Each structure stands twice: as structure tokens, then as C-alpha cells.
PDB file of C-alpha atoms in Angstrom:
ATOM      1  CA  UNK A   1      14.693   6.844 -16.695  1.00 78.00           C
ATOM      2  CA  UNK A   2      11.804   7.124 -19.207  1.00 72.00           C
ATOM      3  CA  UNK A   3       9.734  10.088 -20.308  1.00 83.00           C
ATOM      4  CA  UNK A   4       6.341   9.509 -22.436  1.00 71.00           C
ATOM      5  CA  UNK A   5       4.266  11.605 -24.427  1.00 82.00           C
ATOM      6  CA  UNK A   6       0.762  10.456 -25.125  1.00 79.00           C
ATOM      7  CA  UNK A   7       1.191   7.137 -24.349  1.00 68.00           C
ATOM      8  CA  UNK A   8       4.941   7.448 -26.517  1.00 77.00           C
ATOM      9  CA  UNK A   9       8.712   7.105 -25.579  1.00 78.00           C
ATOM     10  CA  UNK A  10      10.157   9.912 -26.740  1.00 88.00           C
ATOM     11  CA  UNK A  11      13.085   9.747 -24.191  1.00 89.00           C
ATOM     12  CA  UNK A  12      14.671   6.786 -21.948  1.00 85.00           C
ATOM     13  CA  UNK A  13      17.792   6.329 -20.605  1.00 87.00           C
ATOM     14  CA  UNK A  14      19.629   3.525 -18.964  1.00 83.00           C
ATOM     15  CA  UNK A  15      18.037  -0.195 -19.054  1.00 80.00           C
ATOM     16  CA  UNK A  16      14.062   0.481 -18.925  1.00 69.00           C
ATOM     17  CA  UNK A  17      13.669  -2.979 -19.314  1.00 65.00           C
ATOM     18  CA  UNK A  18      15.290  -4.395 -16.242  1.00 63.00           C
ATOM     19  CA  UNK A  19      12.846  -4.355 -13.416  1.00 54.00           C
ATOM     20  CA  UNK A  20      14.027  -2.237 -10.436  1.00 56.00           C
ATOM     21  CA  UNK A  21      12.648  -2.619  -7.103  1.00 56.00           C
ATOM     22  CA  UNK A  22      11.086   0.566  -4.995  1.00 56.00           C
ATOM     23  CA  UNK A  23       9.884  -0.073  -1.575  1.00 66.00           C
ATOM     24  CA  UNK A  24       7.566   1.389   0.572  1.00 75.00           C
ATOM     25  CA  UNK A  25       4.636   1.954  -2.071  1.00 74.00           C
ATOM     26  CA  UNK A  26       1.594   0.282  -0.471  1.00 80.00           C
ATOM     27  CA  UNK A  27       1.054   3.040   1.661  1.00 85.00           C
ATOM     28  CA  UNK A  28      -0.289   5.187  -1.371  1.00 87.00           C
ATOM     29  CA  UNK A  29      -2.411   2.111  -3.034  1.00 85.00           C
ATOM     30  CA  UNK A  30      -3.537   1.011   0.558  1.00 89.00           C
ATOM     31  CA  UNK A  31      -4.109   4.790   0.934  1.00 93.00           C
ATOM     32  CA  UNK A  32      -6.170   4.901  -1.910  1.00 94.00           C
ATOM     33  CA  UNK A  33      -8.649   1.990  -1.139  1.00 95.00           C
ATOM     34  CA  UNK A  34      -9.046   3.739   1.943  1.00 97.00           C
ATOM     35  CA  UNK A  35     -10.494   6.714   0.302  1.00 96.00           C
ATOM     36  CA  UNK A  36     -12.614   4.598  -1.806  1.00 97.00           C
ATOM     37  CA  UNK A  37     -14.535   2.847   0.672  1.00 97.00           C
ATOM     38  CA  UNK A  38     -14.368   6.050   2.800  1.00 97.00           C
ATOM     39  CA  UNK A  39     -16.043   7.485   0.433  1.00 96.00           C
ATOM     40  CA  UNK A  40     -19.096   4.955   0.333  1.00 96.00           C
ATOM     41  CA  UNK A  41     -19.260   5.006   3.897  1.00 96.00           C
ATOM     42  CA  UNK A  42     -17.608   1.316   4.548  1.00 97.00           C
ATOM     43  CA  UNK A  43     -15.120   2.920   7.415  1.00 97.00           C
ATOM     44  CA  UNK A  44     -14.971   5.598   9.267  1.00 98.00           C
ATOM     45  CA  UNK A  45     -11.453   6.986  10.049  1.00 98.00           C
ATOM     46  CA  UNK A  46     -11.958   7.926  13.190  1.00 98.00           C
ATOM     47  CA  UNK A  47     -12.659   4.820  14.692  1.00 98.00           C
ATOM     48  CA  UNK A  48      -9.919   3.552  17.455  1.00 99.00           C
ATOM     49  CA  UNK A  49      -8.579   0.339  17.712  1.00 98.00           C
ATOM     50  CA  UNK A  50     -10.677  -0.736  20.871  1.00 98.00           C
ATOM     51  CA  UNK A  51     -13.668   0.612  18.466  1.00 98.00           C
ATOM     52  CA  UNK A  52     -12.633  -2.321  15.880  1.00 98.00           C
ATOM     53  CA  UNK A  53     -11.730  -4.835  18.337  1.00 98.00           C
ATOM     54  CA  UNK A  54      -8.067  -5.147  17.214  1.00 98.00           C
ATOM     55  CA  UNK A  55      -5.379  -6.295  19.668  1.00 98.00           C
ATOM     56  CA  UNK A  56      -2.057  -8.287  19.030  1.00 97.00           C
ATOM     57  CA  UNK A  57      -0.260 -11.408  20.349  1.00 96.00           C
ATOM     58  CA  UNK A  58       1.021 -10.984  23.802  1.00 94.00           C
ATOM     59  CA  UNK A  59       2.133  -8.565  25.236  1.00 92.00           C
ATOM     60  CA  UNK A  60      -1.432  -7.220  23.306  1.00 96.00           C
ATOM     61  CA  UNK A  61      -2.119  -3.714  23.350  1.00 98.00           C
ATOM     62  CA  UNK A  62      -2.228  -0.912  25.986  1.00 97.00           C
ATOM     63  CA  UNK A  63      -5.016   0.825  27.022  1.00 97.00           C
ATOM     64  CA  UNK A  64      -3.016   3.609  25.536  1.00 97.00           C
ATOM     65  CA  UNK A  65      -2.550   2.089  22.257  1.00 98.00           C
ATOM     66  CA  UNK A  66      -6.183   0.866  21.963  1.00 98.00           C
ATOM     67  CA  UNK A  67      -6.930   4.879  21.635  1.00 98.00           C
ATOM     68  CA  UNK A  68      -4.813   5.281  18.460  1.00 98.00           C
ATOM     69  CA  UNK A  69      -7.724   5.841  15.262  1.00 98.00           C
ATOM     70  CA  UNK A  70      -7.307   4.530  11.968  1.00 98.00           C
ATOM     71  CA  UNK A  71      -6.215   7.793  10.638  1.00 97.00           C
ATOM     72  CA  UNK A  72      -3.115   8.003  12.799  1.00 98.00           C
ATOM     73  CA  UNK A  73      -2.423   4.580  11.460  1.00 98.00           C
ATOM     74  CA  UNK A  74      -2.687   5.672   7.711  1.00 97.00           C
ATOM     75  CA  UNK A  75       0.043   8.641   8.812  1.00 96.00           C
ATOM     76  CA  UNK A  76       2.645   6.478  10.940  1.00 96.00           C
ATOM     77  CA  UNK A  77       1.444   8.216  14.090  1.00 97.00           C
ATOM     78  CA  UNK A  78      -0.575   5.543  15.904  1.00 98.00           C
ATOM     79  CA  UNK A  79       2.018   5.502  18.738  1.00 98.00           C
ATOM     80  CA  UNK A  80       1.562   1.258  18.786  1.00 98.00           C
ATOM     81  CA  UNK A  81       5.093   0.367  19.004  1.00 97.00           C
ATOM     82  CA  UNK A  82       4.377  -3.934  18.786  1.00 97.00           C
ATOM     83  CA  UNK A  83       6.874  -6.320  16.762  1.00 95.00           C
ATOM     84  CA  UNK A  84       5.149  -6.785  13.378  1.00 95.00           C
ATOM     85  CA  UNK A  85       5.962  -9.423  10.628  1.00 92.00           C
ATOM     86  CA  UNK A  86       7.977  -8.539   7.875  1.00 87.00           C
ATOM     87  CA  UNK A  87      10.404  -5.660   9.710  1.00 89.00           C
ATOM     88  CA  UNK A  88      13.456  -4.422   8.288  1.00 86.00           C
ATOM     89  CA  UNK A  89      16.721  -3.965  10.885  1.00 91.00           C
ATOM     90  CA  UNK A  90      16.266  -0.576  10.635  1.00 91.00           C
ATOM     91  CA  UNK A  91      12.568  -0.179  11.164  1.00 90.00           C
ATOM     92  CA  UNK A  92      13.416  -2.382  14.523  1.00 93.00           C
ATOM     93  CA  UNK A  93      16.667  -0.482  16.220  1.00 94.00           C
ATOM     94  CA  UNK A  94      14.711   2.776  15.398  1.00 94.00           C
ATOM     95  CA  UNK A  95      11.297   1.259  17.017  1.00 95.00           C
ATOM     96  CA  UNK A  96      10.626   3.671  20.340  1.00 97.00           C
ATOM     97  CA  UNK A  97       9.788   1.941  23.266  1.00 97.00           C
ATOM     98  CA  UNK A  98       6.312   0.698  24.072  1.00 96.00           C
ATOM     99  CA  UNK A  99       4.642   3.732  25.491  1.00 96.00           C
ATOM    100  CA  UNK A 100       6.934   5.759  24.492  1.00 97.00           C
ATOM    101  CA  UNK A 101       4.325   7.955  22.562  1.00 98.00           C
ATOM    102  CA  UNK A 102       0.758   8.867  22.779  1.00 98.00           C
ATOM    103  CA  UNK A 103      -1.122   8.142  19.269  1.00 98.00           C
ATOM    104  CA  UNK A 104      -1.128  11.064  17.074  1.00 98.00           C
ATOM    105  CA  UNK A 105       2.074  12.805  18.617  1.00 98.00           C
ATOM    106  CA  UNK A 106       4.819  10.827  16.850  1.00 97.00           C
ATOM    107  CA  UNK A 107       5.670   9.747  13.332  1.00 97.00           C
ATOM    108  CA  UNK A 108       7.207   6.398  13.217  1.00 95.00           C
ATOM    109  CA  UNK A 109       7.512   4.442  10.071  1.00 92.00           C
ATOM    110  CA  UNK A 110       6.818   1.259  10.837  1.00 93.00           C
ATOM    111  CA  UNK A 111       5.250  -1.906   9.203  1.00 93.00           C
ATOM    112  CA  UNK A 112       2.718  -2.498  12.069  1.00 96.00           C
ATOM    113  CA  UNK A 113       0.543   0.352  11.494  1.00 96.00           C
ATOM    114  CA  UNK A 114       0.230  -0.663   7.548  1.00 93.00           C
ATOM    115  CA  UNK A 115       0.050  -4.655   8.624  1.00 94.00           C
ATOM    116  CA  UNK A 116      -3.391  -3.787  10.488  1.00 96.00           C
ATOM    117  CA  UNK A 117      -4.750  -1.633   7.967  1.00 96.00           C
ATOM    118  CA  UNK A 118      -4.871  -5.011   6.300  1.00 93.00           C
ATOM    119  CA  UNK A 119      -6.591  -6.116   8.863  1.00 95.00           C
ATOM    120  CA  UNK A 120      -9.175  -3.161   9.415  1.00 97.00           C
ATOM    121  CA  UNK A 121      -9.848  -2.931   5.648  1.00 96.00           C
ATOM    122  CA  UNK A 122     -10.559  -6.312   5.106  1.00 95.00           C
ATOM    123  CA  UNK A 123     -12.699  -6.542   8.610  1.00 97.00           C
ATOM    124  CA  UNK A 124     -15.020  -3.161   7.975  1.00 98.00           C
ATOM    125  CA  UNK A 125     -15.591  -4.142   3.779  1.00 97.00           C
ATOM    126  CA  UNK A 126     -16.240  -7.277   3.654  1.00 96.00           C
ATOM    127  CA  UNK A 127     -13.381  -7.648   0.978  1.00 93.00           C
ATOM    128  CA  UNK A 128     -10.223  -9.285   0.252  1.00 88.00           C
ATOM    129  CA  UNK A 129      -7.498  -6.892   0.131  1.00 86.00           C
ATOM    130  CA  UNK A 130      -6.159  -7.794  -3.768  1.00 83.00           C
ATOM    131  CA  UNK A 131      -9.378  -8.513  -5.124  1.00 86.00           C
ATOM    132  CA  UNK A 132     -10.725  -4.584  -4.235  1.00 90.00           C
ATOM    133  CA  UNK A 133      -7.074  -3.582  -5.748  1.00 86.00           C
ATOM    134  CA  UNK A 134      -7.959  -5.449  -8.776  1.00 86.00           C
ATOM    135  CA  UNK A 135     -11.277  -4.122  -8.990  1.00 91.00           C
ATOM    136  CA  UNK A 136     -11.190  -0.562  -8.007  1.00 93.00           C
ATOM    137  CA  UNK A 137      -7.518   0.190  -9.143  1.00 88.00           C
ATOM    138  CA  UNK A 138      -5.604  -2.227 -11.159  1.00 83.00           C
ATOM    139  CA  UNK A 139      -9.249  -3.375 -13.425  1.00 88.00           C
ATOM    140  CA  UNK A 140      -9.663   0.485 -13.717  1.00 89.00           C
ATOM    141  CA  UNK A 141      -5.696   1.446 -15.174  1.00 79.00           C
ATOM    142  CA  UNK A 142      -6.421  -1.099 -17.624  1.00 70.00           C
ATOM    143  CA  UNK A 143      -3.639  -2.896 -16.195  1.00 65.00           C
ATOM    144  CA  UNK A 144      -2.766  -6.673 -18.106  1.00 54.00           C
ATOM    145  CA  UNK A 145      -1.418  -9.989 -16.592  1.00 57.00           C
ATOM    146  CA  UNK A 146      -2.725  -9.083 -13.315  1.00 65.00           C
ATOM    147  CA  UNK A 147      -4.268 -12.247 -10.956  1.00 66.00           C
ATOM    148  CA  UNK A 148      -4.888 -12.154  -6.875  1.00 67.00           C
ATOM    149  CA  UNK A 149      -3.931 -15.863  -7.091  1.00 67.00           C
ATOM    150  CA  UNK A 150      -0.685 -14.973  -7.067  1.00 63.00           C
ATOM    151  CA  UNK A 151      -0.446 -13.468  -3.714  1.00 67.00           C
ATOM    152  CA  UNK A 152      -0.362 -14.938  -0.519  1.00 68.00           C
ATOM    153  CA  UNK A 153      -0.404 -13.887   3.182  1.00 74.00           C
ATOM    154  CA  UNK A 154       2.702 -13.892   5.374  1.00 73.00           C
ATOM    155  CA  UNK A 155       2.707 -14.679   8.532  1.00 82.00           C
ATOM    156  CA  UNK A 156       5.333 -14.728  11.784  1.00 90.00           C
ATOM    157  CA  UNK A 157       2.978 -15.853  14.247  1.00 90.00           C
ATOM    158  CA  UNK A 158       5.771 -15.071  17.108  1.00 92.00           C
ATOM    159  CA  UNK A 159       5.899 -11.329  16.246  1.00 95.00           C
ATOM    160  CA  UNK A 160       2.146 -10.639  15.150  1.00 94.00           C
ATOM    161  CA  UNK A 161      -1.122 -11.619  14.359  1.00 94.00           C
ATOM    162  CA  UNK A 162      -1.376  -9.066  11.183  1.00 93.00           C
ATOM    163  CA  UNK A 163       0.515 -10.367   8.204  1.00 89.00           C
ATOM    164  CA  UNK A 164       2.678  -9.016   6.088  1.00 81.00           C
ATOM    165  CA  UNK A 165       3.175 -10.803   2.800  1.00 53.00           C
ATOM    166  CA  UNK A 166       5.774 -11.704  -0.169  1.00 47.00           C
ATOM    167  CA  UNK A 167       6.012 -13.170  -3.126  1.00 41.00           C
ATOM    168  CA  UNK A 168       9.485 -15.712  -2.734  1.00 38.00           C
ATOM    169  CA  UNK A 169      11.589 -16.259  -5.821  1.00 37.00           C
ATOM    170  CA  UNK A 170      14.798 -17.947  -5.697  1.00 31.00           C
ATOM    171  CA  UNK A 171      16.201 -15.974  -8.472  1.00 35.00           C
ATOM    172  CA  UNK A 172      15.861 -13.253  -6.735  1.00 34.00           C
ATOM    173  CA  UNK A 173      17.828 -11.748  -3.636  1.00 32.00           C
ATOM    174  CA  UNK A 174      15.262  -9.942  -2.374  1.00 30.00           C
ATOM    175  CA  UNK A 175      12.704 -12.569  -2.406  1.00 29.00           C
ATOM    176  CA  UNK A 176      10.412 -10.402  -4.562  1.00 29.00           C
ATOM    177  CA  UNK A 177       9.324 -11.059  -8.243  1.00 27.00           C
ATOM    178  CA  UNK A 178       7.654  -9.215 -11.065  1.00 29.00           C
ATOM    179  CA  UNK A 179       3.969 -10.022 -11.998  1.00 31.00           C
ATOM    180  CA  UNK A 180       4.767  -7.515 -14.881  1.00 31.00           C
ATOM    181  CA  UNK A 181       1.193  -5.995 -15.179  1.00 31.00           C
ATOM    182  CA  UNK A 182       1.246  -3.224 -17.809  1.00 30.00           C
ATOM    183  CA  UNK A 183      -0.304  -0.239 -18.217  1.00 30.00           C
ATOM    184  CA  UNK A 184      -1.369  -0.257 -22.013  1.00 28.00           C
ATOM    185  CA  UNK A 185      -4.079   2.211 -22.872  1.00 28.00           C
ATOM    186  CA  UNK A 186      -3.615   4.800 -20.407  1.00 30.00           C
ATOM    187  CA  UNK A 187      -1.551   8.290 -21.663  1.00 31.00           C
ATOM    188  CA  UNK A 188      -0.257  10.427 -19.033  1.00 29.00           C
ATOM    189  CA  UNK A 189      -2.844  13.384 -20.188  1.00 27.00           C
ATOM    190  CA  UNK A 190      -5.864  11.310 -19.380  1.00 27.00           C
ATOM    191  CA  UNK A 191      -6.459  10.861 -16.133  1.00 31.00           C
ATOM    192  CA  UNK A 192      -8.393   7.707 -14.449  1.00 35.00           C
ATOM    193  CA  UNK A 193      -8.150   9.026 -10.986  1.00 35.00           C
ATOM    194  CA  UNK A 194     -11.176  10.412 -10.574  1.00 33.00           C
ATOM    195  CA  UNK A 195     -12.605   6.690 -11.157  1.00 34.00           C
ATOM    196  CA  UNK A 196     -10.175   5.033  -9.353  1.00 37.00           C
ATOM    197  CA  UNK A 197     -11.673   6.857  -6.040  1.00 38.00           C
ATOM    198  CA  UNK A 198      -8.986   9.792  -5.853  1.00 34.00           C
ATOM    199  CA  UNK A 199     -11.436  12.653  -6.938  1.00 34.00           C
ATOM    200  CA  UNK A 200      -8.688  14.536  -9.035  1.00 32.00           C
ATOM    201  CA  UNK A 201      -9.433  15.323 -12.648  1.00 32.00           C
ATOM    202  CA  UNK A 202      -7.721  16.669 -15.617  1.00 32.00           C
ATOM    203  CA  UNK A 203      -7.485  17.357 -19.160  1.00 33.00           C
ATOM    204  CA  UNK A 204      -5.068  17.388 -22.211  1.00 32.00           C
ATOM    205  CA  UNK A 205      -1.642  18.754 -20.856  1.00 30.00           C
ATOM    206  CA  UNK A 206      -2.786  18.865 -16.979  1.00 29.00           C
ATOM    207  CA  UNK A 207      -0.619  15.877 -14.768  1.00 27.00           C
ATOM    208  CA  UNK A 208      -3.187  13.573 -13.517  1.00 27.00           C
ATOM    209  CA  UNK A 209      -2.121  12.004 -10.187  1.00 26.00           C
ATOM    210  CA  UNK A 210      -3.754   8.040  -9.829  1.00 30.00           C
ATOM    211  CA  UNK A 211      -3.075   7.967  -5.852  1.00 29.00           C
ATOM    212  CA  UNK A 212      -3.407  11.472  -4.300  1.00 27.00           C
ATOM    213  CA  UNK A 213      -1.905  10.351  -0.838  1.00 28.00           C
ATOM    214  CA  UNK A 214       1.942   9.730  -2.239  1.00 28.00           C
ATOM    215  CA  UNK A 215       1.726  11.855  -4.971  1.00 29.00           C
ATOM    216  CA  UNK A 216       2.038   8.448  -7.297  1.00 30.00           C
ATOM    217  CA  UNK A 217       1.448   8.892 -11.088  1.00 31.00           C
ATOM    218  CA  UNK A 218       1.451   5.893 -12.978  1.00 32.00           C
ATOM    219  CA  UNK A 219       1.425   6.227 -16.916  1.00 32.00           C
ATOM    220  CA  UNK A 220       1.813   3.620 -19.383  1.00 32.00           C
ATOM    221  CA  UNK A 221       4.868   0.535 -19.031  1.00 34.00           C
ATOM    222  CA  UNK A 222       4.771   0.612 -15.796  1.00 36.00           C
ATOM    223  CA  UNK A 223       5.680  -2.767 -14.113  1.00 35.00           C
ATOM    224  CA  UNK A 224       4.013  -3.306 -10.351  1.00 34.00           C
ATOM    225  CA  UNK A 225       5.139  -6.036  -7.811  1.00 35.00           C
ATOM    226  CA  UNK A 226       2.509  -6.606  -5.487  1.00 34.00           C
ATOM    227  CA  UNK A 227       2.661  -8.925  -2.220  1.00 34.00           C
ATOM    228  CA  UNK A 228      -0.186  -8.954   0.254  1.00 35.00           C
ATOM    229  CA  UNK A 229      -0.481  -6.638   1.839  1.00 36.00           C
ATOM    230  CA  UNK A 230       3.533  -5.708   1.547  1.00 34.00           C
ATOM    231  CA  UNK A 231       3.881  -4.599  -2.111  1.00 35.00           C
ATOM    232  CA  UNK A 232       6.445  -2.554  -3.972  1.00 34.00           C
ATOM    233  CA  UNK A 233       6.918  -0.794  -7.088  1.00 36.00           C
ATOM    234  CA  UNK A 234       9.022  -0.888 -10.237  1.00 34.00           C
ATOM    235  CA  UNK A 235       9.431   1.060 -13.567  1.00 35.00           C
ATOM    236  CA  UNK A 236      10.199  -0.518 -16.034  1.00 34.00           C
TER     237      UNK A 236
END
């Protein structure tokens, strides 16, 4: 744990300088490039999947599932229950059957929907996933040591055509490593969201939150593992 003040420590407890690994945090950056280019026009939300031409390995997608929009993929509710790359056990005992659910009337966590926002993002900007993270988020924090070299895309062709994507390190368990980008200039009573697309302001002693859709707030030594476009979070 670690509590800051103006950019300060004034409190930590426990190891802050062993890197910890939180999943499930590209939702809220994906999330946030969404709004962006939502914003500016560059893809509307409310476009289905037939819209955007975007289908899967066989057995593709229903008719059905070709209705779900890419704002029930941004919630979990797109009702597209394919195999998609980079599952966890869980996420596949606790997959519903194929046509199970209409789009929109069931929340499902699920790597799918998330895999082919890569997809859609990348197909309806004109821009590669990590460089518009670099540019409209990380470049923005102030955030050091950053590079999109160092991400690749995963594949496993026999599940899906969206990737997934990790980082591998062999001293790891988890396959996961650090890229240890730091947030160096930024104190927790200045906020940067309203530049980094998220609309939300404040001033001295108001909480500024950097990605509205999770709730994230990011202040200073904060140490980010990104894959592409699976990528997790750590404090440091």
C-alpha cells in the first residue's frame, strides 16, 4: 500500500517496490481510447458487427451475433459466445453456450468481446492500438521508459482470428514482465484527464479520475505492464 500527497510518500506499507500483478485493466484504458476517438467522430458505438464486417474462424458468427453493437462489446454484453485467444479456465467452463443469449441481455466477462475491440479500433482509426495509447494516454501522464516496440500480437489461430497478446518472460510465472513506465510529474491534485479524452476536471484537493470507465486513478510511481491488446496493471 502507498498513499501520496502532492506528488509525496507520506505513507507506504509492505514492499512498494516489488511489482504486483492486477489483471483485467485494459478494459478501462481500451475504454478510454474509445471515448477519445468517439469523441472526434472516428467510431460510432452503435455500429453492429455485420456493420464492421467482423466475423471469426469457423464456426463464424450467427446471424444473431452479427447484431451485437460495439457498445455491448465495451460492457461484456455482446452475447458472442466464440473461443478467443488468451482465455483463462474459468472464463471457458463459465462461457454460455453459443446462442445462449441475445446481445445486450447478458453480462459475460469474457476475452472475446475485448480481443475485437482490438480489432474494431484499429479497423475504424486508422491506428495501431499502442501507438494511440502512447500518444493520447501514456505521452499525456508524462509517463517514462515507455516504447510500442515492446509489444507484440498474440495469436491462437485455432481459437480466433482477434489476438490477444503477452509479453513472455522466463523469470516470470505468469509470463508477464514490467516495462516499469513511471509516472513522474503528475500529483494526484492535478488532473490530466480532461486531456487524456475523459472530460473530468479538477482542482487542488478534488480526486481526478484518468479513465472514467473503471474508476482508475493513476498518480505518480505507478508501474504499468502492457501487452497488446491484453495488458495489466501494477503498483508499485
Amino acid at each position: 500500500m502507498i498513499a501520496l500527497y502532492d506528488g509525496k510518500v507520506f505513507f507506504s506499507r509492505g514492499n512498494i517496490h516489488k511489482n504486483y500483478e492486477v489483471h483485467s485493466i485494459r478494459e478501462a484504458f481500451l475504454s478510454a481510447l474509445y471515448g477519445i476517438h468517439f469523441t472526434r467522430g472516428n467510431i460510432d458505438l452503435n455500429a453492429t458487427l455485420e456493420d464492421l464486417n467482423i466475423d471469426d474462424i469457423t464456426p463464424g458468427l450467427t446471424i444473431s451475433e452479427k447484431q451485437a453493437r460495439v457498445d455491448h462489446l465495451l460492457t461484456s454484453r455482446s452475447g458472442v459466445y466464440h473461443q478467443a485467444a488468451d482465455e483463462d479456465q474459468t472464463m471457458i467452463d463459465e462461457r454460455p453456450a453459443r446462442g445462449s443469449y441475445a446481445p445486450d441481455t447478458f453480462f459475460y466477462y469474457n476475452n472475446w468481446d475485448v480481443n475485437a475491440l482490438g480489432t474494431i479500433f484499429e479497423q475504424e482509426t486508422g491506428e495501431e492500438i499502442f501507438s494511440a495509447f502512447k500518444k493520447e494516454i501514456a505521452d499525456v501522464l508524462e509517463m517514462v521508459d515507455f516504447s510500442s516496440d515492446n509489444f507484440y500480437y498474440h495469436y491462437e489461430w485455432n481459437k480466433s482470428m482477434h489476438p490477444a497478446g503477452k509479453l513472455p518472460d522466463p523469470s516470470l510465472n505468469y509470463g508477464f514482465v514490467a516495462v516499469n513506465f513511471t509516472l513522474t510529474t503528475w500529483p494526484c491534485t492535478t488532473s490530466r484527464s480532461s486531456s487524456a479524452g475523459t472530460g473530468v476536471n479538477s482542482s487542488p484537493g478534488q480526486h481526478a479520475m484518468a479513465f472514467s470507465s473503471c474508476g482508475v486513478r493513476m498518480c505518480r510511481d505507478t508501474t504499468i505492464i502492457l501487452t497488446k491488446p491484453t495488458f495489466f496493471i501494477v503498483f508499485q
